[in-house]
Coordinates of N, CA and C in Angstrom, one line a residue:
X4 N 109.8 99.1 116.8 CA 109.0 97.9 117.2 C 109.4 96.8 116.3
X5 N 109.5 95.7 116.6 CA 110.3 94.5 116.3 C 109.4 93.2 116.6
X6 N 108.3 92.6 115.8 CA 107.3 91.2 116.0 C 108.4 90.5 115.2
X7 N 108.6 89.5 115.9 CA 108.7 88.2 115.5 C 108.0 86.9 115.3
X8 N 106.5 86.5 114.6 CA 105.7 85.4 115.0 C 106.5 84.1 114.0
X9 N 106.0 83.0 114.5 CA 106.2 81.4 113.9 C 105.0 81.1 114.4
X10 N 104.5 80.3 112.8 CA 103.5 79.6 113.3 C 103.7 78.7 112.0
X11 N 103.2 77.2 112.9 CA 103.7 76.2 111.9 C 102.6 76.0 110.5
X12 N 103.1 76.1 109.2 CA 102.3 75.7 108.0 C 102.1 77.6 107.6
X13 N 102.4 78.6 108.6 CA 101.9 79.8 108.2 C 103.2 80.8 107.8
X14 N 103.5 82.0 107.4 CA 104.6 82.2 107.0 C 104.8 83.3 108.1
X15 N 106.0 83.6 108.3 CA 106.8 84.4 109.9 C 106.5 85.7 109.2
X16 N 105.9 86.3 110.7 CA 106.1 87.9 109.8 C 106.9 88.5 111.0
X17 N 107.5 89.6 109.9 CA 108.8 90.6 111.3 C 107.9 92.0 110.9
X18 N 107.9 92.7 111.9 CA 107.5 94.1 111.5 C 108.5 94.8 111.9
X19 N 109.2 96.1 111.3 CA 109.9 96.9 111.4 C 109.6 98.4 111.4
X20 N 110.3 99.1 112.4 CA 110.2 100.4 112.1 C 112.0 101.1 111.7
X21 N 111.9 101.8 111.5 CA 112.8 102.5 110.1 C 113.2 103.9 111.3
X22 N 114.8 103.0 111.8 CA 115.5 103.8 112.2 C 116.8 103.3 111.9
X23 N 117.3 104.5 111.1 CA 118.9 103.6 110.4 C 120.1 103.5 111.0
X24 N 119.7 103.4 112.6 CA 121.0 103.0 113.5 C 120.6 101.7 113.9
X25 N 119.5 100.9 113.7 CA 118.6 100.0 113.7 C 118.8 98.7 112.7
X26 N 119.1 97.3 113.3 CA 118.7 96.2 112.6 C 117.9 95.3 112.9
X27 N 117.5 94.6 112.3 CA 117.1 93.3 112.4 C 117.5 91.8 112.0
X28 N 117.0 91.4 112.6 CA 117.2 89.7 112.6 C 116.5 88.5 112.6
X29 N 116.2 88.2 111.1 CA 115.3 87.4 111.7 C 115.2 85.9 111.1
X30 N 115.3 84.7 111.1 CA 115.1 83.3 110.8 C 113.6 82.6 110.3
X31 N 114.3 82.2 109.1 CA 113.0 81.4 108.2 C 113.6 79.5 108.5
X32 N 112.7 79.0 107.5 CA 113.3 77.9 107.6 C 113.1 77.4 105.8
X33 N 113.6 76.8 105.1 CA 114.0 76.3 104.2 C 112.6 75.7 103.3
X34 N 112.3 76.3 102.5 CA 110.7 75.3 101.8 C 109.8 76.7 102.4
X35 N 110.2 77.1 103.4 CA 109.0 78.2 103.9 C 109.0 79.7 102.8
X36 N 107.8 80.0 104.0 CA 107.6 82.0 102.7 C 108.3 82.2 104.4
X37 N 108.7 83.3 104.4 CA 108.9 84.8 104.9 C 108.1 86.8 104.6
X38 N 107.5 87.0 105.7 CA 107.0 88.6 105.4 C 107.9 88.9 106.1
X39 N 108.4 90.1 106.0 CA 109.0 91.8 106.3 C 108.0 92.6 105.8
X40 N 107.6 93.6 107.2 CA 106.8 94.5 107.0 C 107.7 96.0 107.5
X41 N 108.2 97.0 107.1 CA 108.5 97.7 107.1 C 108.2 99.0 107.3
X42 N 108.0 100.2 107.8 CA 107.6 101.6 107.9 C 108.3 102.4 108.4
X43 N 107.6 104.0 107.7 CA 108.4 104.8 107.6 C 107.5 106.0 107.5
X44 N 107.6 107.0 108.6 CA 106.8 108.0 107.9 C 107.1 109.0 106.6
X45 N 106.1 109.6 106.6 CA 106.2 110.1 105.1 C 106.9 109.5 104.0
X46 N 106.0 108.5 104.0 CA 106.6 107.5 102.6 C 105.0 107.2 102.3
X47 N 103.9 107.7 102.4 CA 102.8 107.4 101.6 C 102.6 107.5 100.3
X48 N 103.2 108.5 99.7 CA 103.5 108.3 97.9 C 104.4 107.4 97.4
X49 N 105.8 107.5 98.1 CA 107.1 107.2 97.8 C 107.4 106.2 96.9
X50 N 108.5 105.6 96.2 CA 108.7 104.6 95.8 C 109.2 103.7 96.4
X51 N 108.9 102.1 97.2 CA 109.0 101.7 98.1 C 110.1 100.5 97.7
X52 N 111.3 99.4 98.1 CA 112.2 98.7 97.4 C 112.6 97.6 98.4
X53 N 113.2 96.4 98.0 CA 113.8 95.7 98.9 C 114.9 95.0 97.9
X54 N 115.7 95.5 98.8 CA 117.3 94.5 98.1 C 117.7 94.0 98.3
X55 N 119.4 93.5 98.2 CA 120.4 92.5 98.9 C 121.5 93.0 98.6
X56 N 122.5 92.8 99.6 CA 123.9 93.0 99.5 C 124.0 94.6 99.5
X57 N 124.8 95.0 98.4 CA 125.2 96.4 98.6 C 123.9 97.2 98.7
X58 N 122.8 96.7 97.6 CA 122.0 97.2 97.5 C 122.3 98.5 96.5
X59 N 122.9 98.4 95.3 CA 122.7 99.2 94.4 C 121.8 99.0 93.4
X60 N 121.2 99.7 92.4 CA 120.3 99.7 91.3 C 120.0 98.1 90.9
X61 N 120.6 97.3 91.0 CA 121.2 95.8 90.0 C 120.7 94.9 91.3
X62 N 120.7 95.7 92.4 CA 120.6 94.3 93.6 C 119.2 94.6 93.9
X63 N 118.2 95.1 93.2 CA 117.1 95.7 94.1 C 116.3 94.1 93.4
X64 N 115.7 93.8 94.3 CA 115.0 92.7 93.9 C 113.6 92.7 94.0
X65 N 112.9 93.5 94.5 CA 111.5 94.0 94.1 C 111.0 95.4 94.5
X66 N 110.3 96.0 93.7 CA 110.3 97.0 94.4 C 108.4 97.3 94.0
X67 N 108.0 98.7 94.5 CA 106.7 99.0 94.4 C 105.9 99.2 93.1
X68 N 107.2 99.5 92.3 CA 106.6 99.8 90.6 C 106.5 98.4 90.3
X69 N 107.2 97.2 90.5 CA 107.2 96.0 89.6 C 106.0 95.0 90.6
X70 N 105.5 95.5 91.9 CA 104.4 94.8 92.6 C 105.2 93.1 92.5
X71 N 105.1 92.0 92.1 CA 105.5 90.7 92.3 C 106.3 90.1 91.6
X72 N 107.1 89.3 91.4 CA 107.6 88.0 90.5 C 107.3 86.6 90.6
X73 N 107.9 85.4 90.9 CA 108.4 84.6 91.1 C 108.6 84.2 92.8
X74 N 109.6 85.0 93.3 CA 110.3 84.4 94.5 C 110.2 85.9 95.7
X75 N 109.6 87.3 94.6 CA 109.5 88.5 95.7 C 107.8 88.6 95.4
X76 N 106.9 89.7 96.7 CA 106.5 90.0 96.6 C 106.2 91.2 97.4
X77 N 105.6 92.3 96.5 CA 105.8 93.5 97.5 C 104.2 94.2 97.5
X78 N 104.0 94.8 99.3 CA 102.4 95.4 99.3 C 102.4 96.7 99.6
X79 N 102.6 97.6 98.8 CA 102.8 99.7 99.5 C 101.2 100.0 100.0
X80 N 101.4 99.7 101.5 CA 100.5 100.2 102.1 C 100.1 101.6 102.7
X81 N 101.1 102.7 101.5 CA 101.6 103.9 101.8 C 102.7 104.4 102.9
X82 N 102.7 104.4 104.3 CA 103.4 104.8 104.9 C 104.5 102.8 105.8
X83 N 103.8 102.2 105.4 CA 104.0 100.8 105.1 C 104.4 100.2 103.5
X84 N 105.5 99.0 104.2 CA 104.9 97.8 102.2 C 105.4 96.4 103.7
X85 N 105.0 95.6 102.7 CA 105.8 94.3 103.3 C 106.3 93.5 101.9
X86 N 107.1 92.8 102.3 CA 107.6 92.1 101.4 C 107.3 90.4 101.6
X87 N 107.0 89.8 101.0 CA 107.2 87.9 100.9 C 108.2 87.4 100.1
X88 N 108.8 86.9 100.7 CA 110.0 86.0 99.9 C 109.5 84.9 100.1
X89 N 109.3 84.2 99.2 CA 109.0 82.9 98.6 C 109.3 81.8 98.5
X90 N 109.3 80.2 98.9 CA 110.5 79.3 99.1 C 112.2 78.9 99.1
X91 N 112.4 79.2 101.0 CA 113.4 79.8 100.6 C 114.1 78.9 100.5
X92 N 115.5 79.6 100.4 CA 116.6 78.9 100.4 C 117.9 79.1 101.1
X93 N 119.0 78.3 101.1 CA 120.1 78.4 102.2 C 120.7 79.4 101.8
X94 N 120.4 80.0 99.9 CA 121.4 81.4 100.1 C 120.6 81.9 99.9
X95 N 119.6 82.4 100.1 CA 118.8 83.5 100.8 C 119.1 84.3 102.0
X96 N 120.1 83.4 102.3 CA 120.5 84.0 104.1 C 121.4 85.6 103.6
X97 N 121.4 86.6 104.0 CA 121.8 87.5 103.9 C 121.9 88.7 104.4
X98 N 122.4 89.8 104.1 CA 121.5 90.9 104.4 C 121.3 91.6 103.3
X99 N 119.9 92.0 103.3 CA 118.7 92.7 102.7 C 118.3 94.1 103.5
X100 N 117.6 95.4 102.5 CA 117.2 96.5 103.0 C 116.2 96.6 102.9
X101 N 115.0 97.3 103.6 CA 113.9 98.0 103.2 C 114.5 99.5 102.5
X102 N 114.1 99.8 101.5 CA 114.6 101.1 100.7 C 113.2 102.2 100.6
X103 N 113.2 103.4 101.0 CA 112.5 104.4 100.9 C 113.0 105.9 99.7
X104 N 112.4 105.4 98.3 CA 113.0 106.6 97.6 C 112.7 108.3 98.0
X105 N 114.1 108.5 98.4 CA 113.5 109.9 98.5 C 114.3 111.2 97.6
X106 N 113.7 112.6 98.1 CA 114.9 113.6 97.2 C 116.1 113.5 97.8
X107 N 117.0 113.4 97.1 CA 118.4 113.6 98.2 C 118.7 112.0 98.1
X108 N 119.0 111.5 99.6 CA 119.6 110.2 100.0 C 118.2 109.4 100.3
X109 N 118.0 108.3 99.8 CA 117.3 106.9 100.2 C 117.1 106.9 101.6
X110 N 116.5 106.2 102.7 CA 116.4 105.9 103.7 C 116.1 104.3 103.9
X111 N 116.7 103.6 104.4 CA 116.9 102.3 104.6 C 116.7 101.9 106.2
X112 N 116.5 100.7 106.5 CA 116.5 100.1 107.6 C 117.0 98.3 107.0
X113 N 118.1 98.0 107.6 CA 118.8 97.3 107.4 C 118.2 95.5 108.4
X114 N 117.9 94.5 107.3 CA 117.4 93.0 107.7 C 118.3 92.0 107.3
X115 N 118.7 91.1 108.7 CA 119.7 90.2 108.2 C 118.7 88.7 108.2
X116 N 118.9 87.9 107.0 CA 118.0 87.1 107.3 C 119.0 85.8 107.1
X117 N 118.3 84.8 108.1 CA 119.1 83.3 108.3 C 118.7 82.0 108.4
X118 N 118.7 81.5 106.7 CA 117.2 80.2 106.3 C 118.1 78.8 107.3
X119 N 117.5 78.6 107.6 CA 117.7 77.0 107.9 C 117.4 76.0 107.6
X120 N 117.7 74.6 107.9 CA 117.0 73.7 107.4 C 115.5 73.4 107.5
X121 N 114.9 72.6 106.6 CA 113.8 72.0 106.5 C 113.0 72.2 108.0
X122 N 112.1 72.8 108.0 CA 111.0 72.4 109.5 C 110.5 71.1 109.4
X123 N 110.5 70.3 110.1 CA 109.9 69.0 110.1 C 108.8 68.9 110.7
X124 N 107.6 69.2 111.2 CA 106.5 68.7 112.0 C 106.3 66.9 111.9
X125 N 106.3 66.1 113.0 CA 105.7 64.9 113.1 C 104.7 65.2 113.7
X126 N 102.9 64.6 113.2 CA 102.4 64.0 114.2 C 102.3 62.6 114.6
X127 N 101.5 62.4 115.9 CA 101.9 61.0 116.5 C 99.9 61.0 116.4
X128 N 99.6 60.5 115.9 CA 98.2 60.0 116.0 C 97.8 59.8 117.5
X129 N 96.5 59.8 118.5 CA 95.9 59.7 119.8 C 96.0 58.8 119.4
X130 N 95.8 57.4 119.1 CA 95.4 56.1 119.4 C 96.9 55.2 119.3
X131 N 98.3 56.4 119.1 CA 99.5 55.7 119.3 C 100.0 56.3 119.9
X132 N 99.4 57.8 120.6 CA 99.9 58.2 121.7 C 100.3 56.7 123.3
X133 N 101.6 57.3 124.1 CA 101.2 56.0 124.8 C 100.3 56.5 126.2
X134 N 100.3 57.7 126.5 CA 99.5 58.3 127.4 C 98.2 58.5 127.3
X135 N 97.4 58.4 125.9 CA 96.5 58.7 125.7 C 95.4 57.5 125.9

């Protein structure tokens, strides 16, 4: 399952489910937050992660032990986490994983994300509307 919402002034959430022949795709815009919500069964204890790039030890950029920073923020809702990225930026664009520690091999579900420019909203006031 794959949500995509926008709503203006609120931050985009994607929800993902965790099949690793499986991507996603999704677009922020520049100055904005972004959530990734990710899941996976049997990961209600687990240690839960989100990275970039290769994603080895050094790229992991927040994970469940460290809860928030600055620019990440992570929620382990047990068999869920989501993640907020924080005012973004143009290299922000990338691709990023959801990471599930497990015995053996990790389980991942792979997110390509692609910031754009600035959202602009104009309003036009009713009393300079010309139809109004």
């Amino acid at each position: 399952l794959c949500l995509l919402a926008k709503k203006s002034c609120l931050p985009t959430i994607l929800i993902l489910s965790f099949c690793n022949s499986q991507f996603n795709v999704l677009t922020g815009n520049k100055g904005s937050s972004i959530t990734v919500t990710c899941s996976h069964s049997n990961a209600y204890s687990t240690v839960k992660y989100f990275c970039k790039g290769q994603c080895t030890y050094q790229d992991i950029l927040i994970s469940s032990t460290t809860i928030s920073n600055k620019k990440y923020k992570i929620e382990d809702k047990g068999n869920t986490f989501s993640v907020t990225i924080f005012d973004l930026k143009e290299d922000d664009s990338g691709t990023y994983w959801c990471g599930i520690e497990r015995v053996g091999l990790d389980t991942y579900n792979q997110v390509i994300l692609t910031v754009l420019g600035e959202l602009i909203i104009f309003c036009t006031p009713a009393w300079l509307h010309p139809t109004l």
